[in-house]
Amino acid sequence: QAQVVESGGGSVQAGGSLRLSCTASGFTHMGWFRQAPGKERGGVAGIYILDKSTYYADSVKGRFTISQDKAKNMVYLQMNNLKIEDTAMYYCAAGNWVAEVLRPNEYNQWGQGTEVIVSS
């Protein structure tokens, strides 16, 4: 059974960095999403596994990087220069032939989430 498992969240001060990891295999697209309390889940970054095309939300461009290690079936989200507003539960998701990479409804496999807390 397909399984998506993410890890790597934690607490960090503003300006710091974290790297999230996600393991999954057999999908064409992987995405990172986040949900802050009282807000809807939104797309952060996505990657098309076959050609490594990447996609980012405007709010994280230049600060976050999504990458893959295909041999290890891993996808990473490197988060630099973290801001307080990046605080959220982060989810890894997997799907096939996704049309809109940053739209949550396009994905049918989800991890359990990992919390990221950025403090001042």
PDB file of C-alpha atoms in Angstrom:
ATOM      1  CA  GLN A   1       0.000   0.000   0.000  1.00  0.00           C
ATOM      2  CA  ALA A   2       1.327   3.394  -0.945  1.00  0.00           C
ATOM      3  CA  GLN A   3       2.568   5.344   2.026  1.00  0.00           C
ATOM      4  CA  VAL A   4       3.775   8.872   2.476  1.00  0.00           C
ATOM      5  CA  VAL A   5       5.835   9.670   5.552  1.00  0.00           C
ATOM      6  CA  GLU A   6       7.335  13.056   6.346  1.00  0.00           C
ATOM      7  CA  SER A   7       9.756  14.133   9.024  1.00  0.00           C
ATOM      8  CA  GLY A   8      12.042  16.958  10.010  1.00  0.00           C
ATOM      9  CA  GLY A   9       9.822  19.572  11.577  1.00  0.00           C
ATOM     10  CA  GLY A  10      10.719  21.432  14.723  1.00  0.00           C
ATOM     11  CA  SER A  11      11.145  24.792  16.340  1.00  0.00           C
ATOM     12  CA  VAL A  12      13.506  27.430  15.032  1.00  0.00           C
ATOM     13  CA  GLN A  13      14.067  31.132  15.395  1.00  0.00           C
ATOM     14  CA  ALA A  14      13.197  33.507  12.614  1.00  0.00           C
ATOM     15  CA  GLY A  15      15.949  33.543  10.024  1.00  0.00           C
ATOM     16  CA  GLY A  16      16.841  29.947  10.702  1.00  0.00           C
ATOM     17  CA  SER A  17      16.581  26.853   8.526  1.00  0.00           C
ATOM     18  CA  LEU A  18      14.929  23.455   8.585  1.00  0.00           C
ATOM     19  CA  ARG A  19      14.819  20.578   6.163  1.00  0.00           C
ATOM     20  CA  LEU A  20      11.753  18.420   5.810  1.00  0.00           C
ATOM     21  CA  SER A  21      11.965  14.946   4.340  1.00  0.00           C
ATOM     22  CA  CYS A  22       9.325  12.785   2.731  1.00  0.00           C
ATOM     23  CA  THR A  23       9.475   9.237   1.519  1.00  0.00           C
ATOM     24  CA  ALA A  24       7.174   7.882  -1.163  1.00  0.00           C
ATOM     25  CA  SER A  25       7.534   5.992  -4.403  1.00  0.00           C
ATOM     26  CA  GLY A  26       5.610   5.315  -7.565  1.00  0.00           C
ATOM     27  CA  PHE A  27       4.130   8.774  -8.048  1.00  0.00           C
ATOM     28  CA  THR A  28       4.666  11.381 -10.741  1.00  0.00           C
ATOM     29  CA  HIS A  29       4.205  14.391  -8.497  1.00  0.00           C
ATOM     30  CA  MET A  30       5.108  15.208  -4.917  1.00  0.00           C
ATOM     31  CA  GLY A  31       4.095  18.312  -3.067  1.00  0.00           C
ATOM     32  CA  TRP A  32       4.540  20.085   0.213  1.00  0.00           C
ATOM     33  CA  PHE A  33       1.573  21.816   1.755  1.00  0.00           C
ATOM     34  CA  ARG A  34       1.005  23.658   4.988  1.00  0.00           C
ATOM     35  CA  GLN A  35      -1.862  24.545   7.216  1.00  0.00           C
ATOM     36  CA  ALA A  36      -1.762  27.118   9.973  1.00  0.00           C
ATOM     37  CA  PRO A  37      -4.426  27.191  12.704  1.00  0.00           C
ATOM     38  CA  GLY A  38      -7.645  28.652  11.375  1.00  0.00           C
ATOM     39  CA  LYS A  39      -6.427  28.681   7.787  1.00  0.00           C
ATOM     40  CA  GLU A  40      -6.927  26.472   4.782  1.00  0.00           C
ATOM     41  CA  ARG A  41      -4.277  24.050   3.628  1.00  0.00           C
ATOM     42  CA  GLY A  42      -2.223  25.611   0.871  1.00  0.00           C
ATOM     43  CA  GLY A  43       0.505  24.614  -1.523  1.00  0.00           C
ATOM     44  CA  VAL A  44       4.106  25.444  -0.694  1.00  0.00           C
ATOM     45  CA  ALA A  45       6.180  23.611  -3.279  1.00  0.00           C
ATOM     46  CA  GLY A  46       5.845  20.765  -5.723  1.00  0.00           C
ATOM     47  CA  ILE A  47       7.976  18.674  -8.001  1.00  0.00           C
ATOM     48  CA  TYR A  48       7.358  16.605 -11.101  1.00  0.00           C
ATOM     49  CA  ILE A  49       9.431  13.531 -10.440  1.00  0.00           C
ATOM     50  CA  LEU A  50      10.085  12.575 -14.057  1.00  0.00           C
ATOM     51  CA  ASP A  51      11.826  15.786 -15.133  1.00  0.00           C
ATOM     52  CA  LYS A  52      12.418  17.487 -11.749  1.00  0.00           C
ATOM     53  CA  SER A  53      10.355  20.546 -12.654  1.00  0.00           C
ATOM     54  CA  THR A  54       9.666  22.515  -9.500  1.00  0.00           C
ATOM     55  CA  TYR A  55       6.875  24.850  -8.469  1.00  0.00           C
ATOM     56  CA  TYR A  56       6.654  27.290  -5.577  1.00  0.00           C
ATOM     57  CA  ALA A  57       4.139  29.475  -3.861  1.00  0.00           C
ATOM     58  CA  ASP A  58       5.068  33.145  -4.176  1.00  0.00           C
ATOM     59  CA  SER A  59       5.435  33.438  -0.417  1.00  0.00           C
ATOM     60  CA  VAL A  60       8.347  30.985  -0.317  1.00  0.00           C
ATOM     61  CA  LYS A  61      10.148  31.645  -3.591  1.00  0.00           C
ATOM     62  CA  GLY A  62      13.831  32.277  -3.015  1.00  0.00           C
ATOM     63  CA  ARG A  63      13.681  30.814   0.497  1.00  0.00           C
ATOM     64  CA  PHE A  64      12.433  27.234   0.072  1.00  0.00           C
ATOM     65  CA  THR A  65      13.810  24.568  -2.240  1.00  0.00           C
ATOM     66  CA  ILE A  66      12.160  21.284  -3.115  1.00  0.00           C
ATOM     67  CA  SER A  67      14.394  18.492  -4.345  1.00  0.00           C
ATOM     68  CA  GLN A  68      14.382  14.768  -4.842  1.00  0.00           C
ATOM     69  CA  ASP A  69      16.657  11.798  -4.401  1.00  0.00           C
ATOM     70  CA  LYS A  70      15.049   9.289  -6.692  1.00  0.00           C
ATOM     71  CA  ALA A  71      17.343   6.449  -5.663  1.00  0.00           C
ATOM     72  CA  LYS A  72      16.192   6.831  -2.072  1.00  0.00           C
ATOM     73  CA  ASN A  73      12.538   7.637  -2.935  1.00  0.00           C
ATOM     74  CA  MET A  74      12.945  10.837  -0.964  1.00  0.00           C
ATOM     75  CA  VAL A  75      11.724  14.359  -1.511  1.00  0.00           C
ATOM     76  CA  TYR A  76      13.068  17.215   0.573  1.00  0.00           C
ATOM     77  CA  LEU A  77      11.974  20.722   1.403  1.00  0.00           C
ATOM     78  CA  GLN A  78      14.858  22.937   2.415  1.00  0.00           C
ATOM     79  CA  MET A  79      13.500  25.962   4.212  1.00  0.00           C
ATOM     80  CA  ASN A  80      15.829  28.913   4.709  1.00  0.00           C
ATOM     81  CA  ASN A  81      15.316  32.358   6.165  1.00  0.00           C
ATOM     82  CA  LEU A  82      12.223  31.140   7.970  1.00  0.00           C
ATOM     83  CA  LYS A  83       9.657  33.699   9.015  1.00  0.00           C
ATOM     84  CA  ILE A  84       7.127  33.633  11.810  1.00  0.00           C
ATOM     85  CA  GLU A  85       4.375  33.355   9.225  1.00  0.00           C
ATOM     86  CA  ASP A  86       5.864  30.046   8.047  1.00  0.00           C
ATOM     87  CA  THR A  87       4.644  28.469  11.273  1.00  0.00           C
ATOM     88  CA  ALA A  88       2.250  25.671  10.343  1.00  0.00           C
ATOM     89  CA  MET A  89       1.732  21.956  10.072  1.00  0.00           C
ATOM     90  CA  TYR A  90       3.514  20.808   6.940  1.00  0.00           C
ATOM     91  CA  TYR A  91       2.256  17.907   4.909  1.00  0.00           C
ATOM     92  CA  CYS A  92       3.840  15.885   2.160  1.00  0.00           C
ATOM     93  CA  ALA A  93       1.525  14.621  -0.554  1.00  0.00           C
ATOM     94  CA  ALA A  94       1.851  12.373  -3.570  1.00  0.00           C
ATOM     95  CA  GLY A  95      -0.193  12.042  -6.716  1.00  0.00           C
ATOM     96  CA  ASN A  96      -0.146  11.050 -10.351  1.00  0.00           C
ATOM     97  CA  TRP A  97      -0.442  13.312 -13.382  1.00  0.00           C
ATOM     98  CA  VAL A  98      -1.320  16.312 -11.277  1.00  0.00           C
ATOM     99  CA  ALA A  99      -2.653  19.249 -13.288  1.00  0.00           C
ATOM    100  CA  GLU A 100      -2.221  21.993 -10.674  1.00  0.00           C
ATOM    101  CA  VAL A 101       0.813  21.086  -8.627  1.00  0.00           C
ATOM    102  CA  LEU A 102       0.086  23.375  -5.689  1.00  0.00           C
ATOM    103  CA  ARG A 103      -3.562  22.478  -5.307  1.00  0.00           C
ATOM    104  CA  PRO A 104      -4.224  20.042  -2.453  1.00  0.00           C
ATOM    105  CA  ASN A 105      -7.210  18.369  -4.112  1.00  0.00           C
ATOM    106  CA  GLU A 106      -4.939  17.054  -6.864  1.00  0.00           C
ATOM    107  CA  TYR A 107      -3.235  14.653  -4.450  1.00  0.00           C
ATOM    108  CA  ASN A 108      -4.619  11.437  -3.045  1.00  0.00           C
ATOM    109  CA  GLN A 109      -1.840  10.281  -0.714  1.00  0.00           C
ATOM    110  CA  TRP A 110      -0.945  12.310   2.354  1.00  0.00           C
ATOM    111  CA  GLY A 111       1.461  12.052   5.204  1.00  0.00           C
ATOM    112  CA  GLN A 112       0.539  12.635   8.809  1.00  0.00           C
ATOM    113  CA  GLY A 113       2.138  16.068   8.955  1.00  0.00           C
ATOM    114  CA  THR A 114       5.098  17.551  10.743  1.00  0.00           C
ATOM    115  CA  GLU A 115       4.967  20.761  12.738  1.00  0.00           C
ATOM    116  CA  VAL A 116       7.160  23.765  12.043  1.00  0.00           C
ATOM    117  CA  ILE A 117       7.240  26.551  14.600  1.00  0.00           C
ATOM    118  CA  VAL A 118       9.149  29.743  13.897  1.00  0.00           C
ATOM    119  CA  SER A 119       9.614  32.146  16.776  1.00  0.00           C
ATOM    120  CA  SER A 120      11.046  35.631  17.078  1.00  0.00           C
TER     121      SER A 120
END
